[in-house]
Short mmCIF file of C-alpha atoms and ligand atoms in Angstrom, two decimals:
data_model
loop_
_atom_site.label_atom_id
_atom_site.label_comp_id
_atom_site.label_asym_id
_atom_site.label_seq_id
_atom_site.Cartn_x
_atom_site.Cartn_y
_atom_site.Cartn_z
CA MET A 293 -0.07 -0.20 0.30
CA SER A 294 1.62 3.74 -0.69
CA ASN A 295 1.73 5.23 2.83
CA VAL A 296 0.57 8.49 1.95
CA PHE A 297 -2.81 7.97 4.46
CA LEU A 298 -0.53 6.93 7.02
CA ASN A 299 2.19 9.05 8.98
CA ASP A 300 5.83 8.21 9.24
CA GLU A 301 5.27 6.11 12.84
CA GLU A 302 2.29 4.21 11.14
CA ALA A 303 4.03 3.32 8.32
CA LYS A 304 6.73 1.82 10.01
CA TYR A 305 4.90 -0.25 12.45
CA GLN A 306 2.70 -1.71 9.59
CA VAL A 307 6.22 -2.60 8.32
CA GLU A 308 7.43 -3.99 11.11
CA THR A 309 4.31 -5.90 12.74
CA ARG A 310 3.81 -7.52 8.92
CA ASP A 311 7.21 -9.25 9.33
CA PHE A 312 6.90 -9.98 13.16
CA ILE A 313 3.78 -11.82 12.46
CA LYS A 314 4.87 -13.47 9.37
CA ARG A 315 7.95 -14.61 11.14
CA GLU A 316 6.71 -15.59 14.67
CA LEU A 317 3.29 -16.58 14.03
CA THR A 318 2.86 -18.46 10.43
CA GLY A 319 3.75 -21.93 11.97
CA VAL A 320 1.21 -21.73 14.42
CA ALA A 321 -1.62 -20.56 12.30
CA GLU A 322 -0.60 -23.38 9.73
CA GLU A 323 -1.04 -25.66 12.92
CA ILE A 324 -3.95 -24.57 14.14
CA GLU A 325 -6.09 -24.89 11.05
CA LYS A 326 -5.25 -28.28 10.78
CA THR A 327 -5.81 -28.84 14.68
CA ASP A 328 -8.49 -26.85 15.54
CA ARG A 329 -7.23 -26.37 19.11
CA TYR A 330 -7.34 -22.65 20.76
CA PRO A 331 -3.97 -20.69 20.23
CA ARG A 332 -3.32 -19.50 23.47
CA GLU A 333 0.55 -19.26 23.06
CA VAL A 334 -0.40 -16.44 20.64
CA PHE A 335 -0.76 -13.94 23.21
CA LYS A 336 2.32 -14.60 24.72
CA ILE A 337 4.30 -14.28 21.53
CA LEU A 338 2.62 -11.02 20.75
CA ARG A 339 3.29 -9.51 24.05
CA PRO A 340 6.36 -7.95 23.97
CA THR A 341 5.22 -5.82 20.61
CA GLY A 342 2.64 -3.72 22.85
CA ASN A 343 -0.43 -4.74 20.38
CA LEU A 344 -2.43 -6.52 23.14
CA GLY A 345 -2.18 -2.97 24.95
CA CYS A 346 -3.21 -1.14 21.91
CA LEU A 347 -6.22 0.82 23.36
CA ILE A 348 -5.06 0.58 26.89
CA PRO A 349 -3.88 3.61 28.59
CA LYS A 350 0.11 3.83 29.65
CA GLU A 351 -0.99 3.92 33.27
CA TYR A 352 -2.42 0.71 33.12
CA GLY A 353 0.25 -1.29 31.44
CA GLY A 354 -0.92 -0.16 27.94
CA SER A 355 0.71 1.25 24.82
CA ASN A 356 -2.03 3.27 24.11
CA GLN A 357 -1.47 3.45 20.49
CA GLY A 358 -4.59 3.97 19.45
CA ALA A 359 -7.40 2.54 16.91
CA VAL A 360 -5.45 3.69 13.93
CA ILE A 361 -2.33 1.32 15.15
CA ALA A 362 -5.29 -1.35 16.35
CA SER A 363 -6.83 -1.58 13.03
CA LEU A 364 -3.61 -1.76 11.06
CA PHE A 365 -2.89 -4.75 13.53
CA ALA A 366 -6.28 -6.21 12.70
CA GLU A 367 -5.56 -6.18 9.04
CA GLU A 368 -1.94 -7.75 9.93
CA MET A 369 -4.01 -10.71 11.79
CA GLY A 370 -6.36 -10.96 9.38
CA ALA A 371 -3.66 -11.45 6.36
CA LEU A 372 -1.96 -14.26 8.74
CA SER A 373 -5.29 -16.01 10.08
CA PRO A 374 -9.02 -14.05 10.62
CA ALA A 375 -9.38 -16.92 13.04
CA ILE A 376 -6.30 -16.10 15.31
CA GLY A 377 -7.05 -12.62 14.34
CA MET A 378 -10.24 -13.16 15.90
CA CYS A 379 -9.34 -14.50 19.15
CA VAL A 380 -6.99 -11.76 20.06
CA GLY A 381 -9.17 -9.24 18.90
CA ALA A 382 -12.21 -10.20 20.75
CA SER A 383 -9.61 -9.70 23.99
CA SER A 384 -7.66 -6.79 23.25
CA VAL A 385 -10.53 -5.18 21.32
CA LEU A 386 -14.04 -6.19 22.19
CA PHE A 387 -13.42 -6.47 25.94
CA THR A 388 -10.43 -4.10 26.45
CA TRP A 389 -12.09 -0.92 25.12
CA PRO A 390 -15.49 -0.42 27.27
CA MET A 391 -13.44 -1.88 29.96
CA ALA A 392 -10.41 1.33 29.45
CA ARG A 393 -13.47 3.64 28.61
CA PHE A 394 -16.37 2.58 31.33
CA GLY A 395 -14.38 0.79 33.58
CA SER A 396 -13.67 1.92 37.51
CA LYS A 397 -10.20 2.68 38.67
CA GLN A 398 -9.95 -0.25 40.87
CA GLN A 399 -11.32 -2.43 37.70
CA LYS A 400 -8.81 -1.16 35.48
CA ALA A 401 -5.78 -1.47 37.71
CA ARG A 402 -6.60 -4.73 38.52
CA ILE A 403 -7.33 -6.58 35.07
CA LEU A 404 -6.01 -4.15 32.04
CA PRO A 405 -2.18 -4.63 33.14
CA GLN A 406 -3.28 -8.52 32.53
CA ILE A 407 -4.76 -8.34 29.29
CA ALA A 408 -1.60 -5.98 27.89
CA ARG A 409 0.49 -8.87 28.96
CA GLY A 410 -1.33 -11.31 27.49
CA GLU A 411 -1.44 -13.09 30.85
CA LYS A 412 -5.72 -13.18 30.86
CA ILE A 413 -7.71 -13.00 27.75
CA GLY A 414 -11.22 -11.40 27.67
CA CYS A 415 -14.47 -11.91 25.92
CA ILE A 416 -17.65 -9.81 25.52
CA CYS A 417 -21.23 -11.43 25.98
CA ILE A 418 -24.09 -9.86 23.89
CA THR A 419 -25.78 -12.45 21.67
CA GLU A 420 -28.39 -15.02 22.97
CA PRO A 421 -30.45 -18.07 21.53
CA ASN A 422 -33.10 -15.86 20.88
CA VAL A 423 -31.65 -12.66 20.39
CA GLY A 424 -28.99 -11.53 17.86
CA SER A 425 -29.67 -8.32 15.86
CA ASP A 426 -31.84 -6.93 18.08
CA VAL A 427 -29.52 -6.45 21.33
CA ALA A 428 -32.34 -4.68 23.20
CA GLY A 429 -34.24 -7.47 23.19
CA MET A 430 -32.10 -9.34 25.43
CA LYS A 431 -33.15 -11.57 28.10
CA THR A 432 -30.37 -12.60 30.13
CA SER A 433 -31.04 -10.68 33.67
CA ALA A 434 -29.33 -9.53 36.69
CA LYS A 435 -31.40 -9.05 39.90
CA LYS A 436 -29.61 -6.90 42.91
CA GLU A 437 -29.61 -8.30 46.05
CA GLY A 438 -28.04 -6.08 48.71
CA ASP A 439 -24.50 -5.84 47.49
CA TYR A 440 -24.58 -8.45 44.91
CA TYR A 441 -26.28 -8.89 41.43
CA VAL A 442 -27.64 -12.35 40.67
CA LEU A 443 -27.05 -13.18 37.02
CA ASN A 444 -29.34 -15.61 35.19
CA GLY A 445 -29.35 -16.57 31.34
CA GLU A 446 -27.59 -18.37 28.35
CA LYS A 447 -25.21 -16.03 25.84
CA ARG A 448 -24.07 -17.89 22.28
CA PHE A 449 -21.13 -17.62 19.78
CA ILE A 450 -19.23 -15.83 22.41
CA THR A 451 -15.53 -15.83 20.75
CA ASN A 452 -13.22 -17.03 23.29
CA GLY A 453 -15.97 -17.62 25.50
CA GLY A 454 -14.62 -21.15 26.85
CA GLU A 455 -11.00 -19.80 27.47
CA ALA A 456 -11.46 -16.22 28.57
CA ASP A 457 -11.04 -15.45 32.42
CA TYR A 458 -13.23 -12.45 32.08
CA MET A 459 -16.11 -11.87 30.85
CA LEU A 460 -18.22 -8.90 30.03
CA VAL A 461 -21.44 -9.56 30.55
CA PHE A 462 -24.70 -7.69 29.19
CA ALA A 463 -27.73 -8.15 31.05
CA ILE A 464 -31.44 -6.69 31.67
CA THR A 465 -31.17 -5.03 35.44
CA ASN A 466 -34.50 -3.24 34.82
CA PRO A 467 -37.43 -4.99 32.87
CA LYS A 468 -39.98 -2.60 33.80
CA VAL A 469 -38.27 -0.17 31.18
CA HIS A 470 -36.70 -0.34 27.69
CA ALA A 471 -33.28 -2.05 27.76
CA HIS A 472 -31.74 1.35 26.70
CA GLN A 473 -32.10 2.25 30.63
CA GLY A 474 -32.64 -0.84 31.72
CA MET A 475 -29.52 -2.72 30.52
CA THR A 476 -26.02 -3.20 32.49
CA ALA A 477 -22.63 -4.62 31.71
CA PHE A 478 -20.90 -7.05 34.27
CA LEU A 479 -17.37 -7.87 34.70
CA VAL A 480 -18.15 -11.67 35.24
CA GLU A 481 -14.84 -13.79 36.43
CA LYS A 482 -14.97 -17.31 34.88
CA THR A 483 -14.08 -18.70 39.05
CA MET A 484 -17.53 -16.82 39.74
CA PRO A 485 -19.77 -19.86 41.18
CA GLY A 486 -22.58 -20.79 38.70
CA PHE A 487 -21.11 -19.87 35.50
CA LYS A 488 -20.58 -22.97 33.02
CA HIS A 489 -19.03 -23.36 29.93
CA THR A 490 -21.57 -25.66 28.16
CA LYS A 491 -19.90 -25.93 24.40
CA ASP A 492 -17.79 -24.83 21.85
CA TYR A 493 -20.24 -24.47 18.52
CA ASP A 494 -18.72 -26.45 15.52
CA LEU A 495 -17.62 -23.55 13.11
CA MET A 496 -17.43 -23.59 8.85
CA GLY A 497 -14.74 -21.93 8.93
CA ASN A 498 -12.13 -19.87 11.70
CA ARG A 499 -11.04 -23.25 12.81
CA GLY A 500 -9.13 -22.48 16.31
CA SER A 501 -11.32 -19.53 17.41
CA LYS A 502 -13.69 -21.22 19.83
CA ALA A 503 -17.51 -19.56 19.73
CA ALA A 504 -18.93 -21.09 23.01
CA HIS A 505 -22.25 -21.67 24.61
CA LEU A 506 -22.50 -19.97 27.97
CA ARG A 507 -24.81 -20.36 31.07
CA PHE A 508 -25.17 -18.12 33.90
CA GLU A 509 -27.12 -19.64 36.89
CA ASP A 510 -27.25 -17.68 39.95
CA VAL A 511 -23.95 -15.94 39.20
CA LYS A 512 -23.18 -13.77 42.41
CA VAL A 513 -21.36 -10.54 40.69
CA PRO A 514 -20.33 -7.79 43.34
CA LYS A 515 -21.82 -4.62 42.36
CA GLU A 516 -18.04 -3.25 42.66
CA ASN A 517 -18.04 -5.15 39.24
CA ILE A 518 -20.52 -3.04 37.37
CA VAL A 519 -18.64 -1.65 34.21
CA GLY A 520 -20.57 1.73 33.44
CA PRO A 521 -23.67 3.40 34.76
CA GLU A 522 -25.60 1.17 36.40
CA HIS A 523 -28.67 0.67 33.78
CA GLY A 524 -26.16 2.47 31.22
CA GLY A 525 -25.21 -0.85 29.54
CA PHE A 526 -26.69 -0.22 26.33
CA LEU A 527 -24.36 3.20 26.23
CA VAL A 528 -21.33 0.88 26.76
CA VAL A 529 -22.43 -1.39 24.03
CA MET A 530 -23.22 0.48 21.35
CA ASP A 531 -19.76 2.55 21.91
CA GLU A 532 -18.05 -0.70 21.67
CA LEU A 533 -19.59 -1.68 18.41
CA ASP A 534 -17.29 1.25 16.41
CA ILE A 535 -14.47 0.06 17.66
CA GLU A 536 -15.46 -3.72 16.96
CA ARG A 537 -16.97 -2.64 13.14
CA THR A 538 -13.60 -0.80 12.40
CA MET A 539 -11.40 -3.84 13.72
CA ILE A 540 -13.10 -6.35 11.74
CA ALA A 541 -12.93 -4.32 8.81
CA GLY A 542 -9.21 -4.61 9.48
CA GLN A 543 -9.27 -8.40 9.69
CA ALA A 544 -11.42 -8.31 6.65
CA ILE A 545 -9.11 -6.46 4.12
CA GLY A 546 -6.16 -8.71 5.81
CA CYS A 547 -8.85 -11.77 4.81
CA ALA A 548 -8.75 -10.91 1.31
CA ARG A 549 -5.15 -9.59 0.96
CA THR A 550 -3.18 -13.01 1.50
CA PRO A 551 -5.88 -14.42 -1.49
CA PHE A 552 -5.18 -11.56 -3.40
CA GLU A 553 -1.63 -11.93 -3.49
CA ALA A 554 -1.44 -15.97 -3.88
CA ALA A 555 -4.00 -15.09 -7.09
CA VAL A 556 -1.88 -12.26 -8.35
CA LYS A 557 1.23 -14.81 -8.23
CA TYR A 558 -0.37 -17.90 -9.39
CA SER A 559 -2.09 -15.99 -12.68
CA THR A 560 1.57 -14.97 -13.67
CA GLU A 561 2.84 -18.73 -13.04
CA ARG A 562 0.21 -20.81 -14.70
CA VAL A 563 0.00 -21.14 -18.33
CA GLN A 564 -3.31 -22.18 -20.87
CA PHE A 565 -3.23 -21.78 -24.60
CA ASP A 566 0.24 -20.95 -24.22
CA GLN A 567 0.64 -17.81 -22.27
CA THR A 568 0.16 -16.76 -18.68
CA ILE A 569 -3.77 -16.65 -17.78
CA SER A 570 -2.99 -13.32 -16.33
CA ARG A 571 -2.78 -12.23 -20.06
CA PHE A 572 -6.54 -13.30 -20.26
CA GLU A 573 -8.66 -10.32 -19.17
CA GLY A 574 -10.97 -12.62 -17.76
CA VAL A 575 -8.49 -13.18 -15.08
CA SER A 576 -6.71 -9.49 -15.17
CA PHE A 577 -9.50 -7.40 -14.91
CA LYS A 578 -10.84 -9.51 -11.55
CA VAL A 579 -7.25 -8.82 -10.38
CA ALA A 580 -7.99 -4.80 -10.75
CA ASP A 581 -11.48 -4.85 -9.30
CA MET A 582 -9.89 -7.29 -6.25
CA GLY A 583 -6.93 -4.68 -5.62
CA VAL A 584 -9.19 -1.42 -5.97
CA ALA A 585 -11.87 -2.85 -3.51
CA ILE A 586 -8.99 -3.76 -1.42
CA ASP A 587 -7.46 -0.51 -1.40
CA ALA A 588 -10.80 1.40 -1.01
CA ALA A 589 -11.81 -0.91 1.88
CA ARG A 590 -8.75 0.01 3.76
CA LEU A 591 -9.27 3.80 3.06
CA LEU A 592 -12.59 3.29 4.63
CA MET A 593 -11.43 1.97 7.54
CA LEU A 594 -8.58 4.24 8.23
CA ARG A 595 -11.07 7.38 8.18
CA ALA A 596 -13.60 5.26 10.95
CA ALA A 597 -10.31 4.65 12.93
CA ARG A 598 -9.13 8.03 12.62
CA MET A 599 -12.29 9.48 13.84
CA ILE A 600 -12.38 7.12 16.79
CA ASP A 601 -9.00 8.73 17.58
CA LYS A 602 -10.15 11.68 17.75
CA GLY A 603 -12.90 11.08 19.79
CA ARG A 604 -15.54 11.64 17.69
CA SER A 605 -18.88 9.06 17.28
CA ALA A 606 -17.98 7.08 14.31
CA THR A 607 -21.26 5.08 13.91
CA LYS A 608 -21.61 5.70 9.95
CA GLU A 609 -17.82 5.55 9.20
CA ALA A 610 -17.70 2.51 11.22
CA SER A 611 -20.56 0.49 9.90
CA MET A 612 -19.90 1.47 5.90
CA ALA A 613 -16.23 0.20 6.49
CA LYS A 614 -16.79 -3.01 8.03
CA LEU A 615 -19.97 -3.34 5.24
CA PHE A 616 -17.74 -2.55 2.70
CA ALA A 617 -14.56 -4.81 3.92
CA VAL A 618 -16.37 -7.91 4.63
CA GLU A 619 -17.97 -7.50 1.24
CA THR A 620 -14.86 -7.13 -0.31
CA ALA A 621 -13.60 -10.30 1.53
CA ASN A 622 -16.12 -12.50 0.19
CA SER A 623 -16.03 -11.19 -3.33
CA VAL A 624 -11.97 -11.28 -3.26
CA THR A 625 -11.52 -14.89 -1.85
CA TYR A 626 -14.21 -16.04 -4.54
CA ASN A 627 -12.97 -14.68 -7.49
CA ALA A 628 -8.87 -15.86 -6.16
CA LEU A 629 -10.09 -19.18 -5.72
CA GLN A 630 -11.57 -18.62 -9.35
CA ILE A 631 -8.21 -17.93 -10.80
CA LEU A 632 -6.63 -20.74 -8.64
CA GLY A 633 -9.15 -23.17 -10.82
CA GLY A 634 -9.25 -26.77 -9.36
CA ILE A 635 -6.10 -26.17 -7.20
CA GLY A 636 -7.96 -23.38 -5.44
CA TYR A 637 -10.81 -25.79 -4.26
CA THR A 638 -7.92 -28.16 -2.57
CA LYS A 639 -5.99 -27.43 0.63
CA GLU A 640 -2.67 -26.82 -1.55
CA TYR A 641 -2.89 -23.51 -1.06
CA ASN A 642 -4.76 -21.59 1.80
CA VAL A 643 -7.45 -19.51 -0.25
CA GLU A 644 -10.21 -21.68 0.23
CA GLN A 645 -9.35 -21.61 4.33
CA PHE A 646 -9.99 -17.51 3.71
CA ALA A 647 -12.95 -18.16 1.46
CA ARG A 648 -14.20 -20.00 4.20
CA ASP A 649 -13.55 -17.62 7.23
CA ALA A 650 -14.38 -14.82 5.40
CA ARG A 651 -18.07 -15.88 5.71
CA LEU A 652 -18.43 -14.87 8.94
CA MET A 653 -17.67 -11.49 8.70
CA PRO A 654 -20.87 -10.38 6.90
CA ILE A 655 -22.62 -11.98 10.21
CA GLY A 656 -20.26 -11.18 13.28
CA GLY A 657 -20.67 -8.06 14.67
CA GLY A 658 -23.65 -6.60 12.99
CA THR A 659 -24.73 -8.32 10.32
CA SER A 660 -24.48 -6.57 6.80
CA GLU A 661 -28.58 -5.70 6.69
CA ILE A 662 -28.21 -4.08 10.05
CA LEU A 663 -25.41 -2.16 8.94
CA ARG A 664 -27.35 -0.80 5.76
CA TYR A 665 -29.71 -0.02 7.94
CA LEU A 666 -27.70 1.83 10.22
CA ILE A 667 -25.89 3.78 7.37
CA GLN A 668 -29.08 4.66 5.57
CA ARG A 669 -30.59 6.07 9.20
CA GLU A 670 -27.52 8.00 9.67
CA ILE A 671 -27.31 9.40 5.82
CA TYR A 672 -30.84 10.64 6.49
CA ARG A 673 -30.35 12.02 9.88
CA GLU A 674 -27.57 14.09 8.76
CA PHE A 675 -29.81 15.37 5.36
CA LYS A 676 -32.60 16.63 7.63
CA GLU A 677 -30.14 18.32 10.34
CA GLU A 678 -28.10 20.05 7.05
CA GLN A 679 -32.12 20.98 5.73
CA LYS A 680 -32.85 22.43 9.35
CA GLY A 681 -29.52 24.26 9.21
CA SER A 682 -29.93 26.07 6.31
CA GLU A 683 -33.53 26.65 6.82
CA THR A 684 -32.51 28.07 10.26
CA LYS A 685 -29.47 30.25 8.31
CA SER A 686 -32.04 31.91 5.65
CA SER A 687 -34.75 32.64 8.45
CA THR A 688 -31.91 34.51 10.31
CA GLY A 689 -29.42 36.10 7.47
C1 FAD B 12 -18.19 -17.42 15.04
C2 FAD B 12 -18.94 -16.42 15.63
C3 FAD B 12 -18.56 -15.20 16.57
C4 FAD B 12 -19.38 -14.42 17.38
N1 FAD B 12 -18.70 -13.76 18.45
C5 FAD B 12 -19.29 -12.91 19.27
C6 FAD B 12 -18.68 -12.47 20.17
O1 FAD B 12 -18.19 -12.80 21.13
N2 FAD B 12 -19.79 -11.92 21.31
C7 FAD B 12 -21.04 -11.71 20.63
O2 FAD B 12 -21.90 -11.38 21.59
N3 FAD B 12 -21.90 -12.57 19.66
C8 FAD B 12 -20.74 -12.74 18.99
N4 FAD B 12 -21.53 -13.39 17.52
C9 FAD B 12 -22.66 -13.33 17.86
C10 FAD B 12 -23.03 -12.32 16.30
O3 FAD B 12 -22.50 -10.83 16.83
C11 FAD B 12 -24.37 -12.61 15.48
O4 FAD B 12 -24.72 -13.76 15.18
C12 FAD B 12 -25.08 -11.63 14.73
O5 FAD B 12 -25.09 -10.46 15.45
C13 FAD B 12 -26.39 -11.90 14.39
O6 FAD B 12 -27.30 -12.22 15.26
P1 FAD B 12 -27.95 -13.88 14.83
O7 FAD B 12 -27.20 -14.76 14.38
O8 FAD B 12 -28.71 -14.35 16.18
O9 FAD B 12 -28.86 -13.64 13.73
P2 FAD B 12 -30.13 -12.85 13.76
O10 FAD B 12 -30.28 -11.57 14.45
O11 FAD B 12 -31.29 -13.90 14.04
O12 FAD B 12 -30.53 -12.65 12.27
C14 FAD B 12 -30.92 -13.55 10.97
C15 FAD B 12 -30.91 -12.90 9.33
O13 FAD B 12 -32.12 -11.89 9.80
C16 FAD B 12 -31.31 -10.82 9.32
N5 FAD B 12 -31.87 -9.50 10.06
C17 FAD B 12 -32.50 -9.54 11.24
N6 FAD B 12 -33.06 -8.60 11.78
C18 FAD B 12 -33.14 -7.40 10.21
C19 FAD B 12 -33.84 -6.43 10.26
N7 FAD B 12 -33.98 -5.53 11.21
N8 FAD B 12 -33.61 -5.97 9.24
C20 FAD B 12 -32.84 -6.86 7.98
N9 FAD B 12 -32.58 -8.17 8.27
C21 FAD B 12 -32.63 -8.43 9.43
C22 FAD B 12 -30.21 -11.19 9.52
O14 FAD B 12 -29.59 -9.75 9.05
C23 FAD B 12 -29.68 -12.19 9.19
O15 FAD B 12 -29.99 -11.99 7.66
C24 FAD B 12 -20.53 -14.19 16.83
C25 FAD B 12 -21.36 -15.34 16.02
C26 FAD B 12 -20.24 -15.99 15.42
C27 FAD B 12 -21.05 -17.01 14.13
#
């Protein structure tokens, strides 16, 4: 990528991180794809890079590098293995961002240094058997009893759910009002009695990343473990989704990039009809479209990440970045496999793996349908605000 959109420090980070990940993690990724085991050691390997603490303030042991760096890191992890990228991102972004922004001083001092060092792992628990896109419809409840909340319910498809030491669990604390005013986020520890990891789902792709089914049966959570305002959990989850979507965009760009590079190389080597297949427009125009889409997705991702770093709301921009990047990952993996022909459908190349991994991306972290809904809502809202602004201007001036 030409680096005109990155400053010198970011460009240097990108090159060094790409080299580090290739050198230190390629073997692990290949092995995990075959064995489907959870790659816990990756957290230890990444520890010296500071990447696990990108979103953690320095006073809590992090590197505090921010969303641009976190999304560049997500791209490199996605290019290595979207599955391993998800395991790491679920802890260092999905769990960590709300903890760093809404956690109490005591919570942050206790938890965040362990996450930054890769000693402990986190996850975020929003989705339930009967609630996916409609987050406000959640059924998991927490009832106040003295100094505790008693948590009951089920969460499903939780990345890292069976491995995590810490969970950020969202539950309804006031069922009499809308979830916007009656949901609370809780820091739950896996050692708390009543927590059960009932199974990991058998996934189509993303081998090694574990999507768990979790049960909470009368789990006594001390009130000190509330994260953010009591009954203000909906705000916490909405705030988290902007960075989650920006990070998934990064992973999707990486997930597209590796098969794209494989297809470009293969097309210059494979000879049919006495010439390399790159000479056929049926192939090379696919390459052109893939290249454009990957670069465009990266620009959308960087815009969203920079807005987050500036403390601005990025709901529309993060949704656009995720939507475009995940659809790019799916079209690029499809076309890369097509360029490889029959050998692409085998495990001789890992293009088929990236095609399976890409398929999750338009589902997790907000489906493409929900993102289109959010994007149009924001576009119409901005349009109405502009109209109002120009009416006020003309009536006052
Ligand atoms: C491997 C994996 C890992 C995951 N990791 C996590 C995690 O760590 N933490 C977590 O909390 N969750 C996680 N999820 C859950 C994920 O975020 C949800 O699957 C996702 O939000 C969609 O919810 P759902 O599966 O219940 O689908 P539904 O919400 O039931 O949707 C089904 C279909 O209906 C469509 N639909 C629904 N509502 C509308 C609407 N209003 N307009 C148009 N179409 C609509 C959807 O787009 C989709 O196509 C993970 C999921 C998977 C598969």
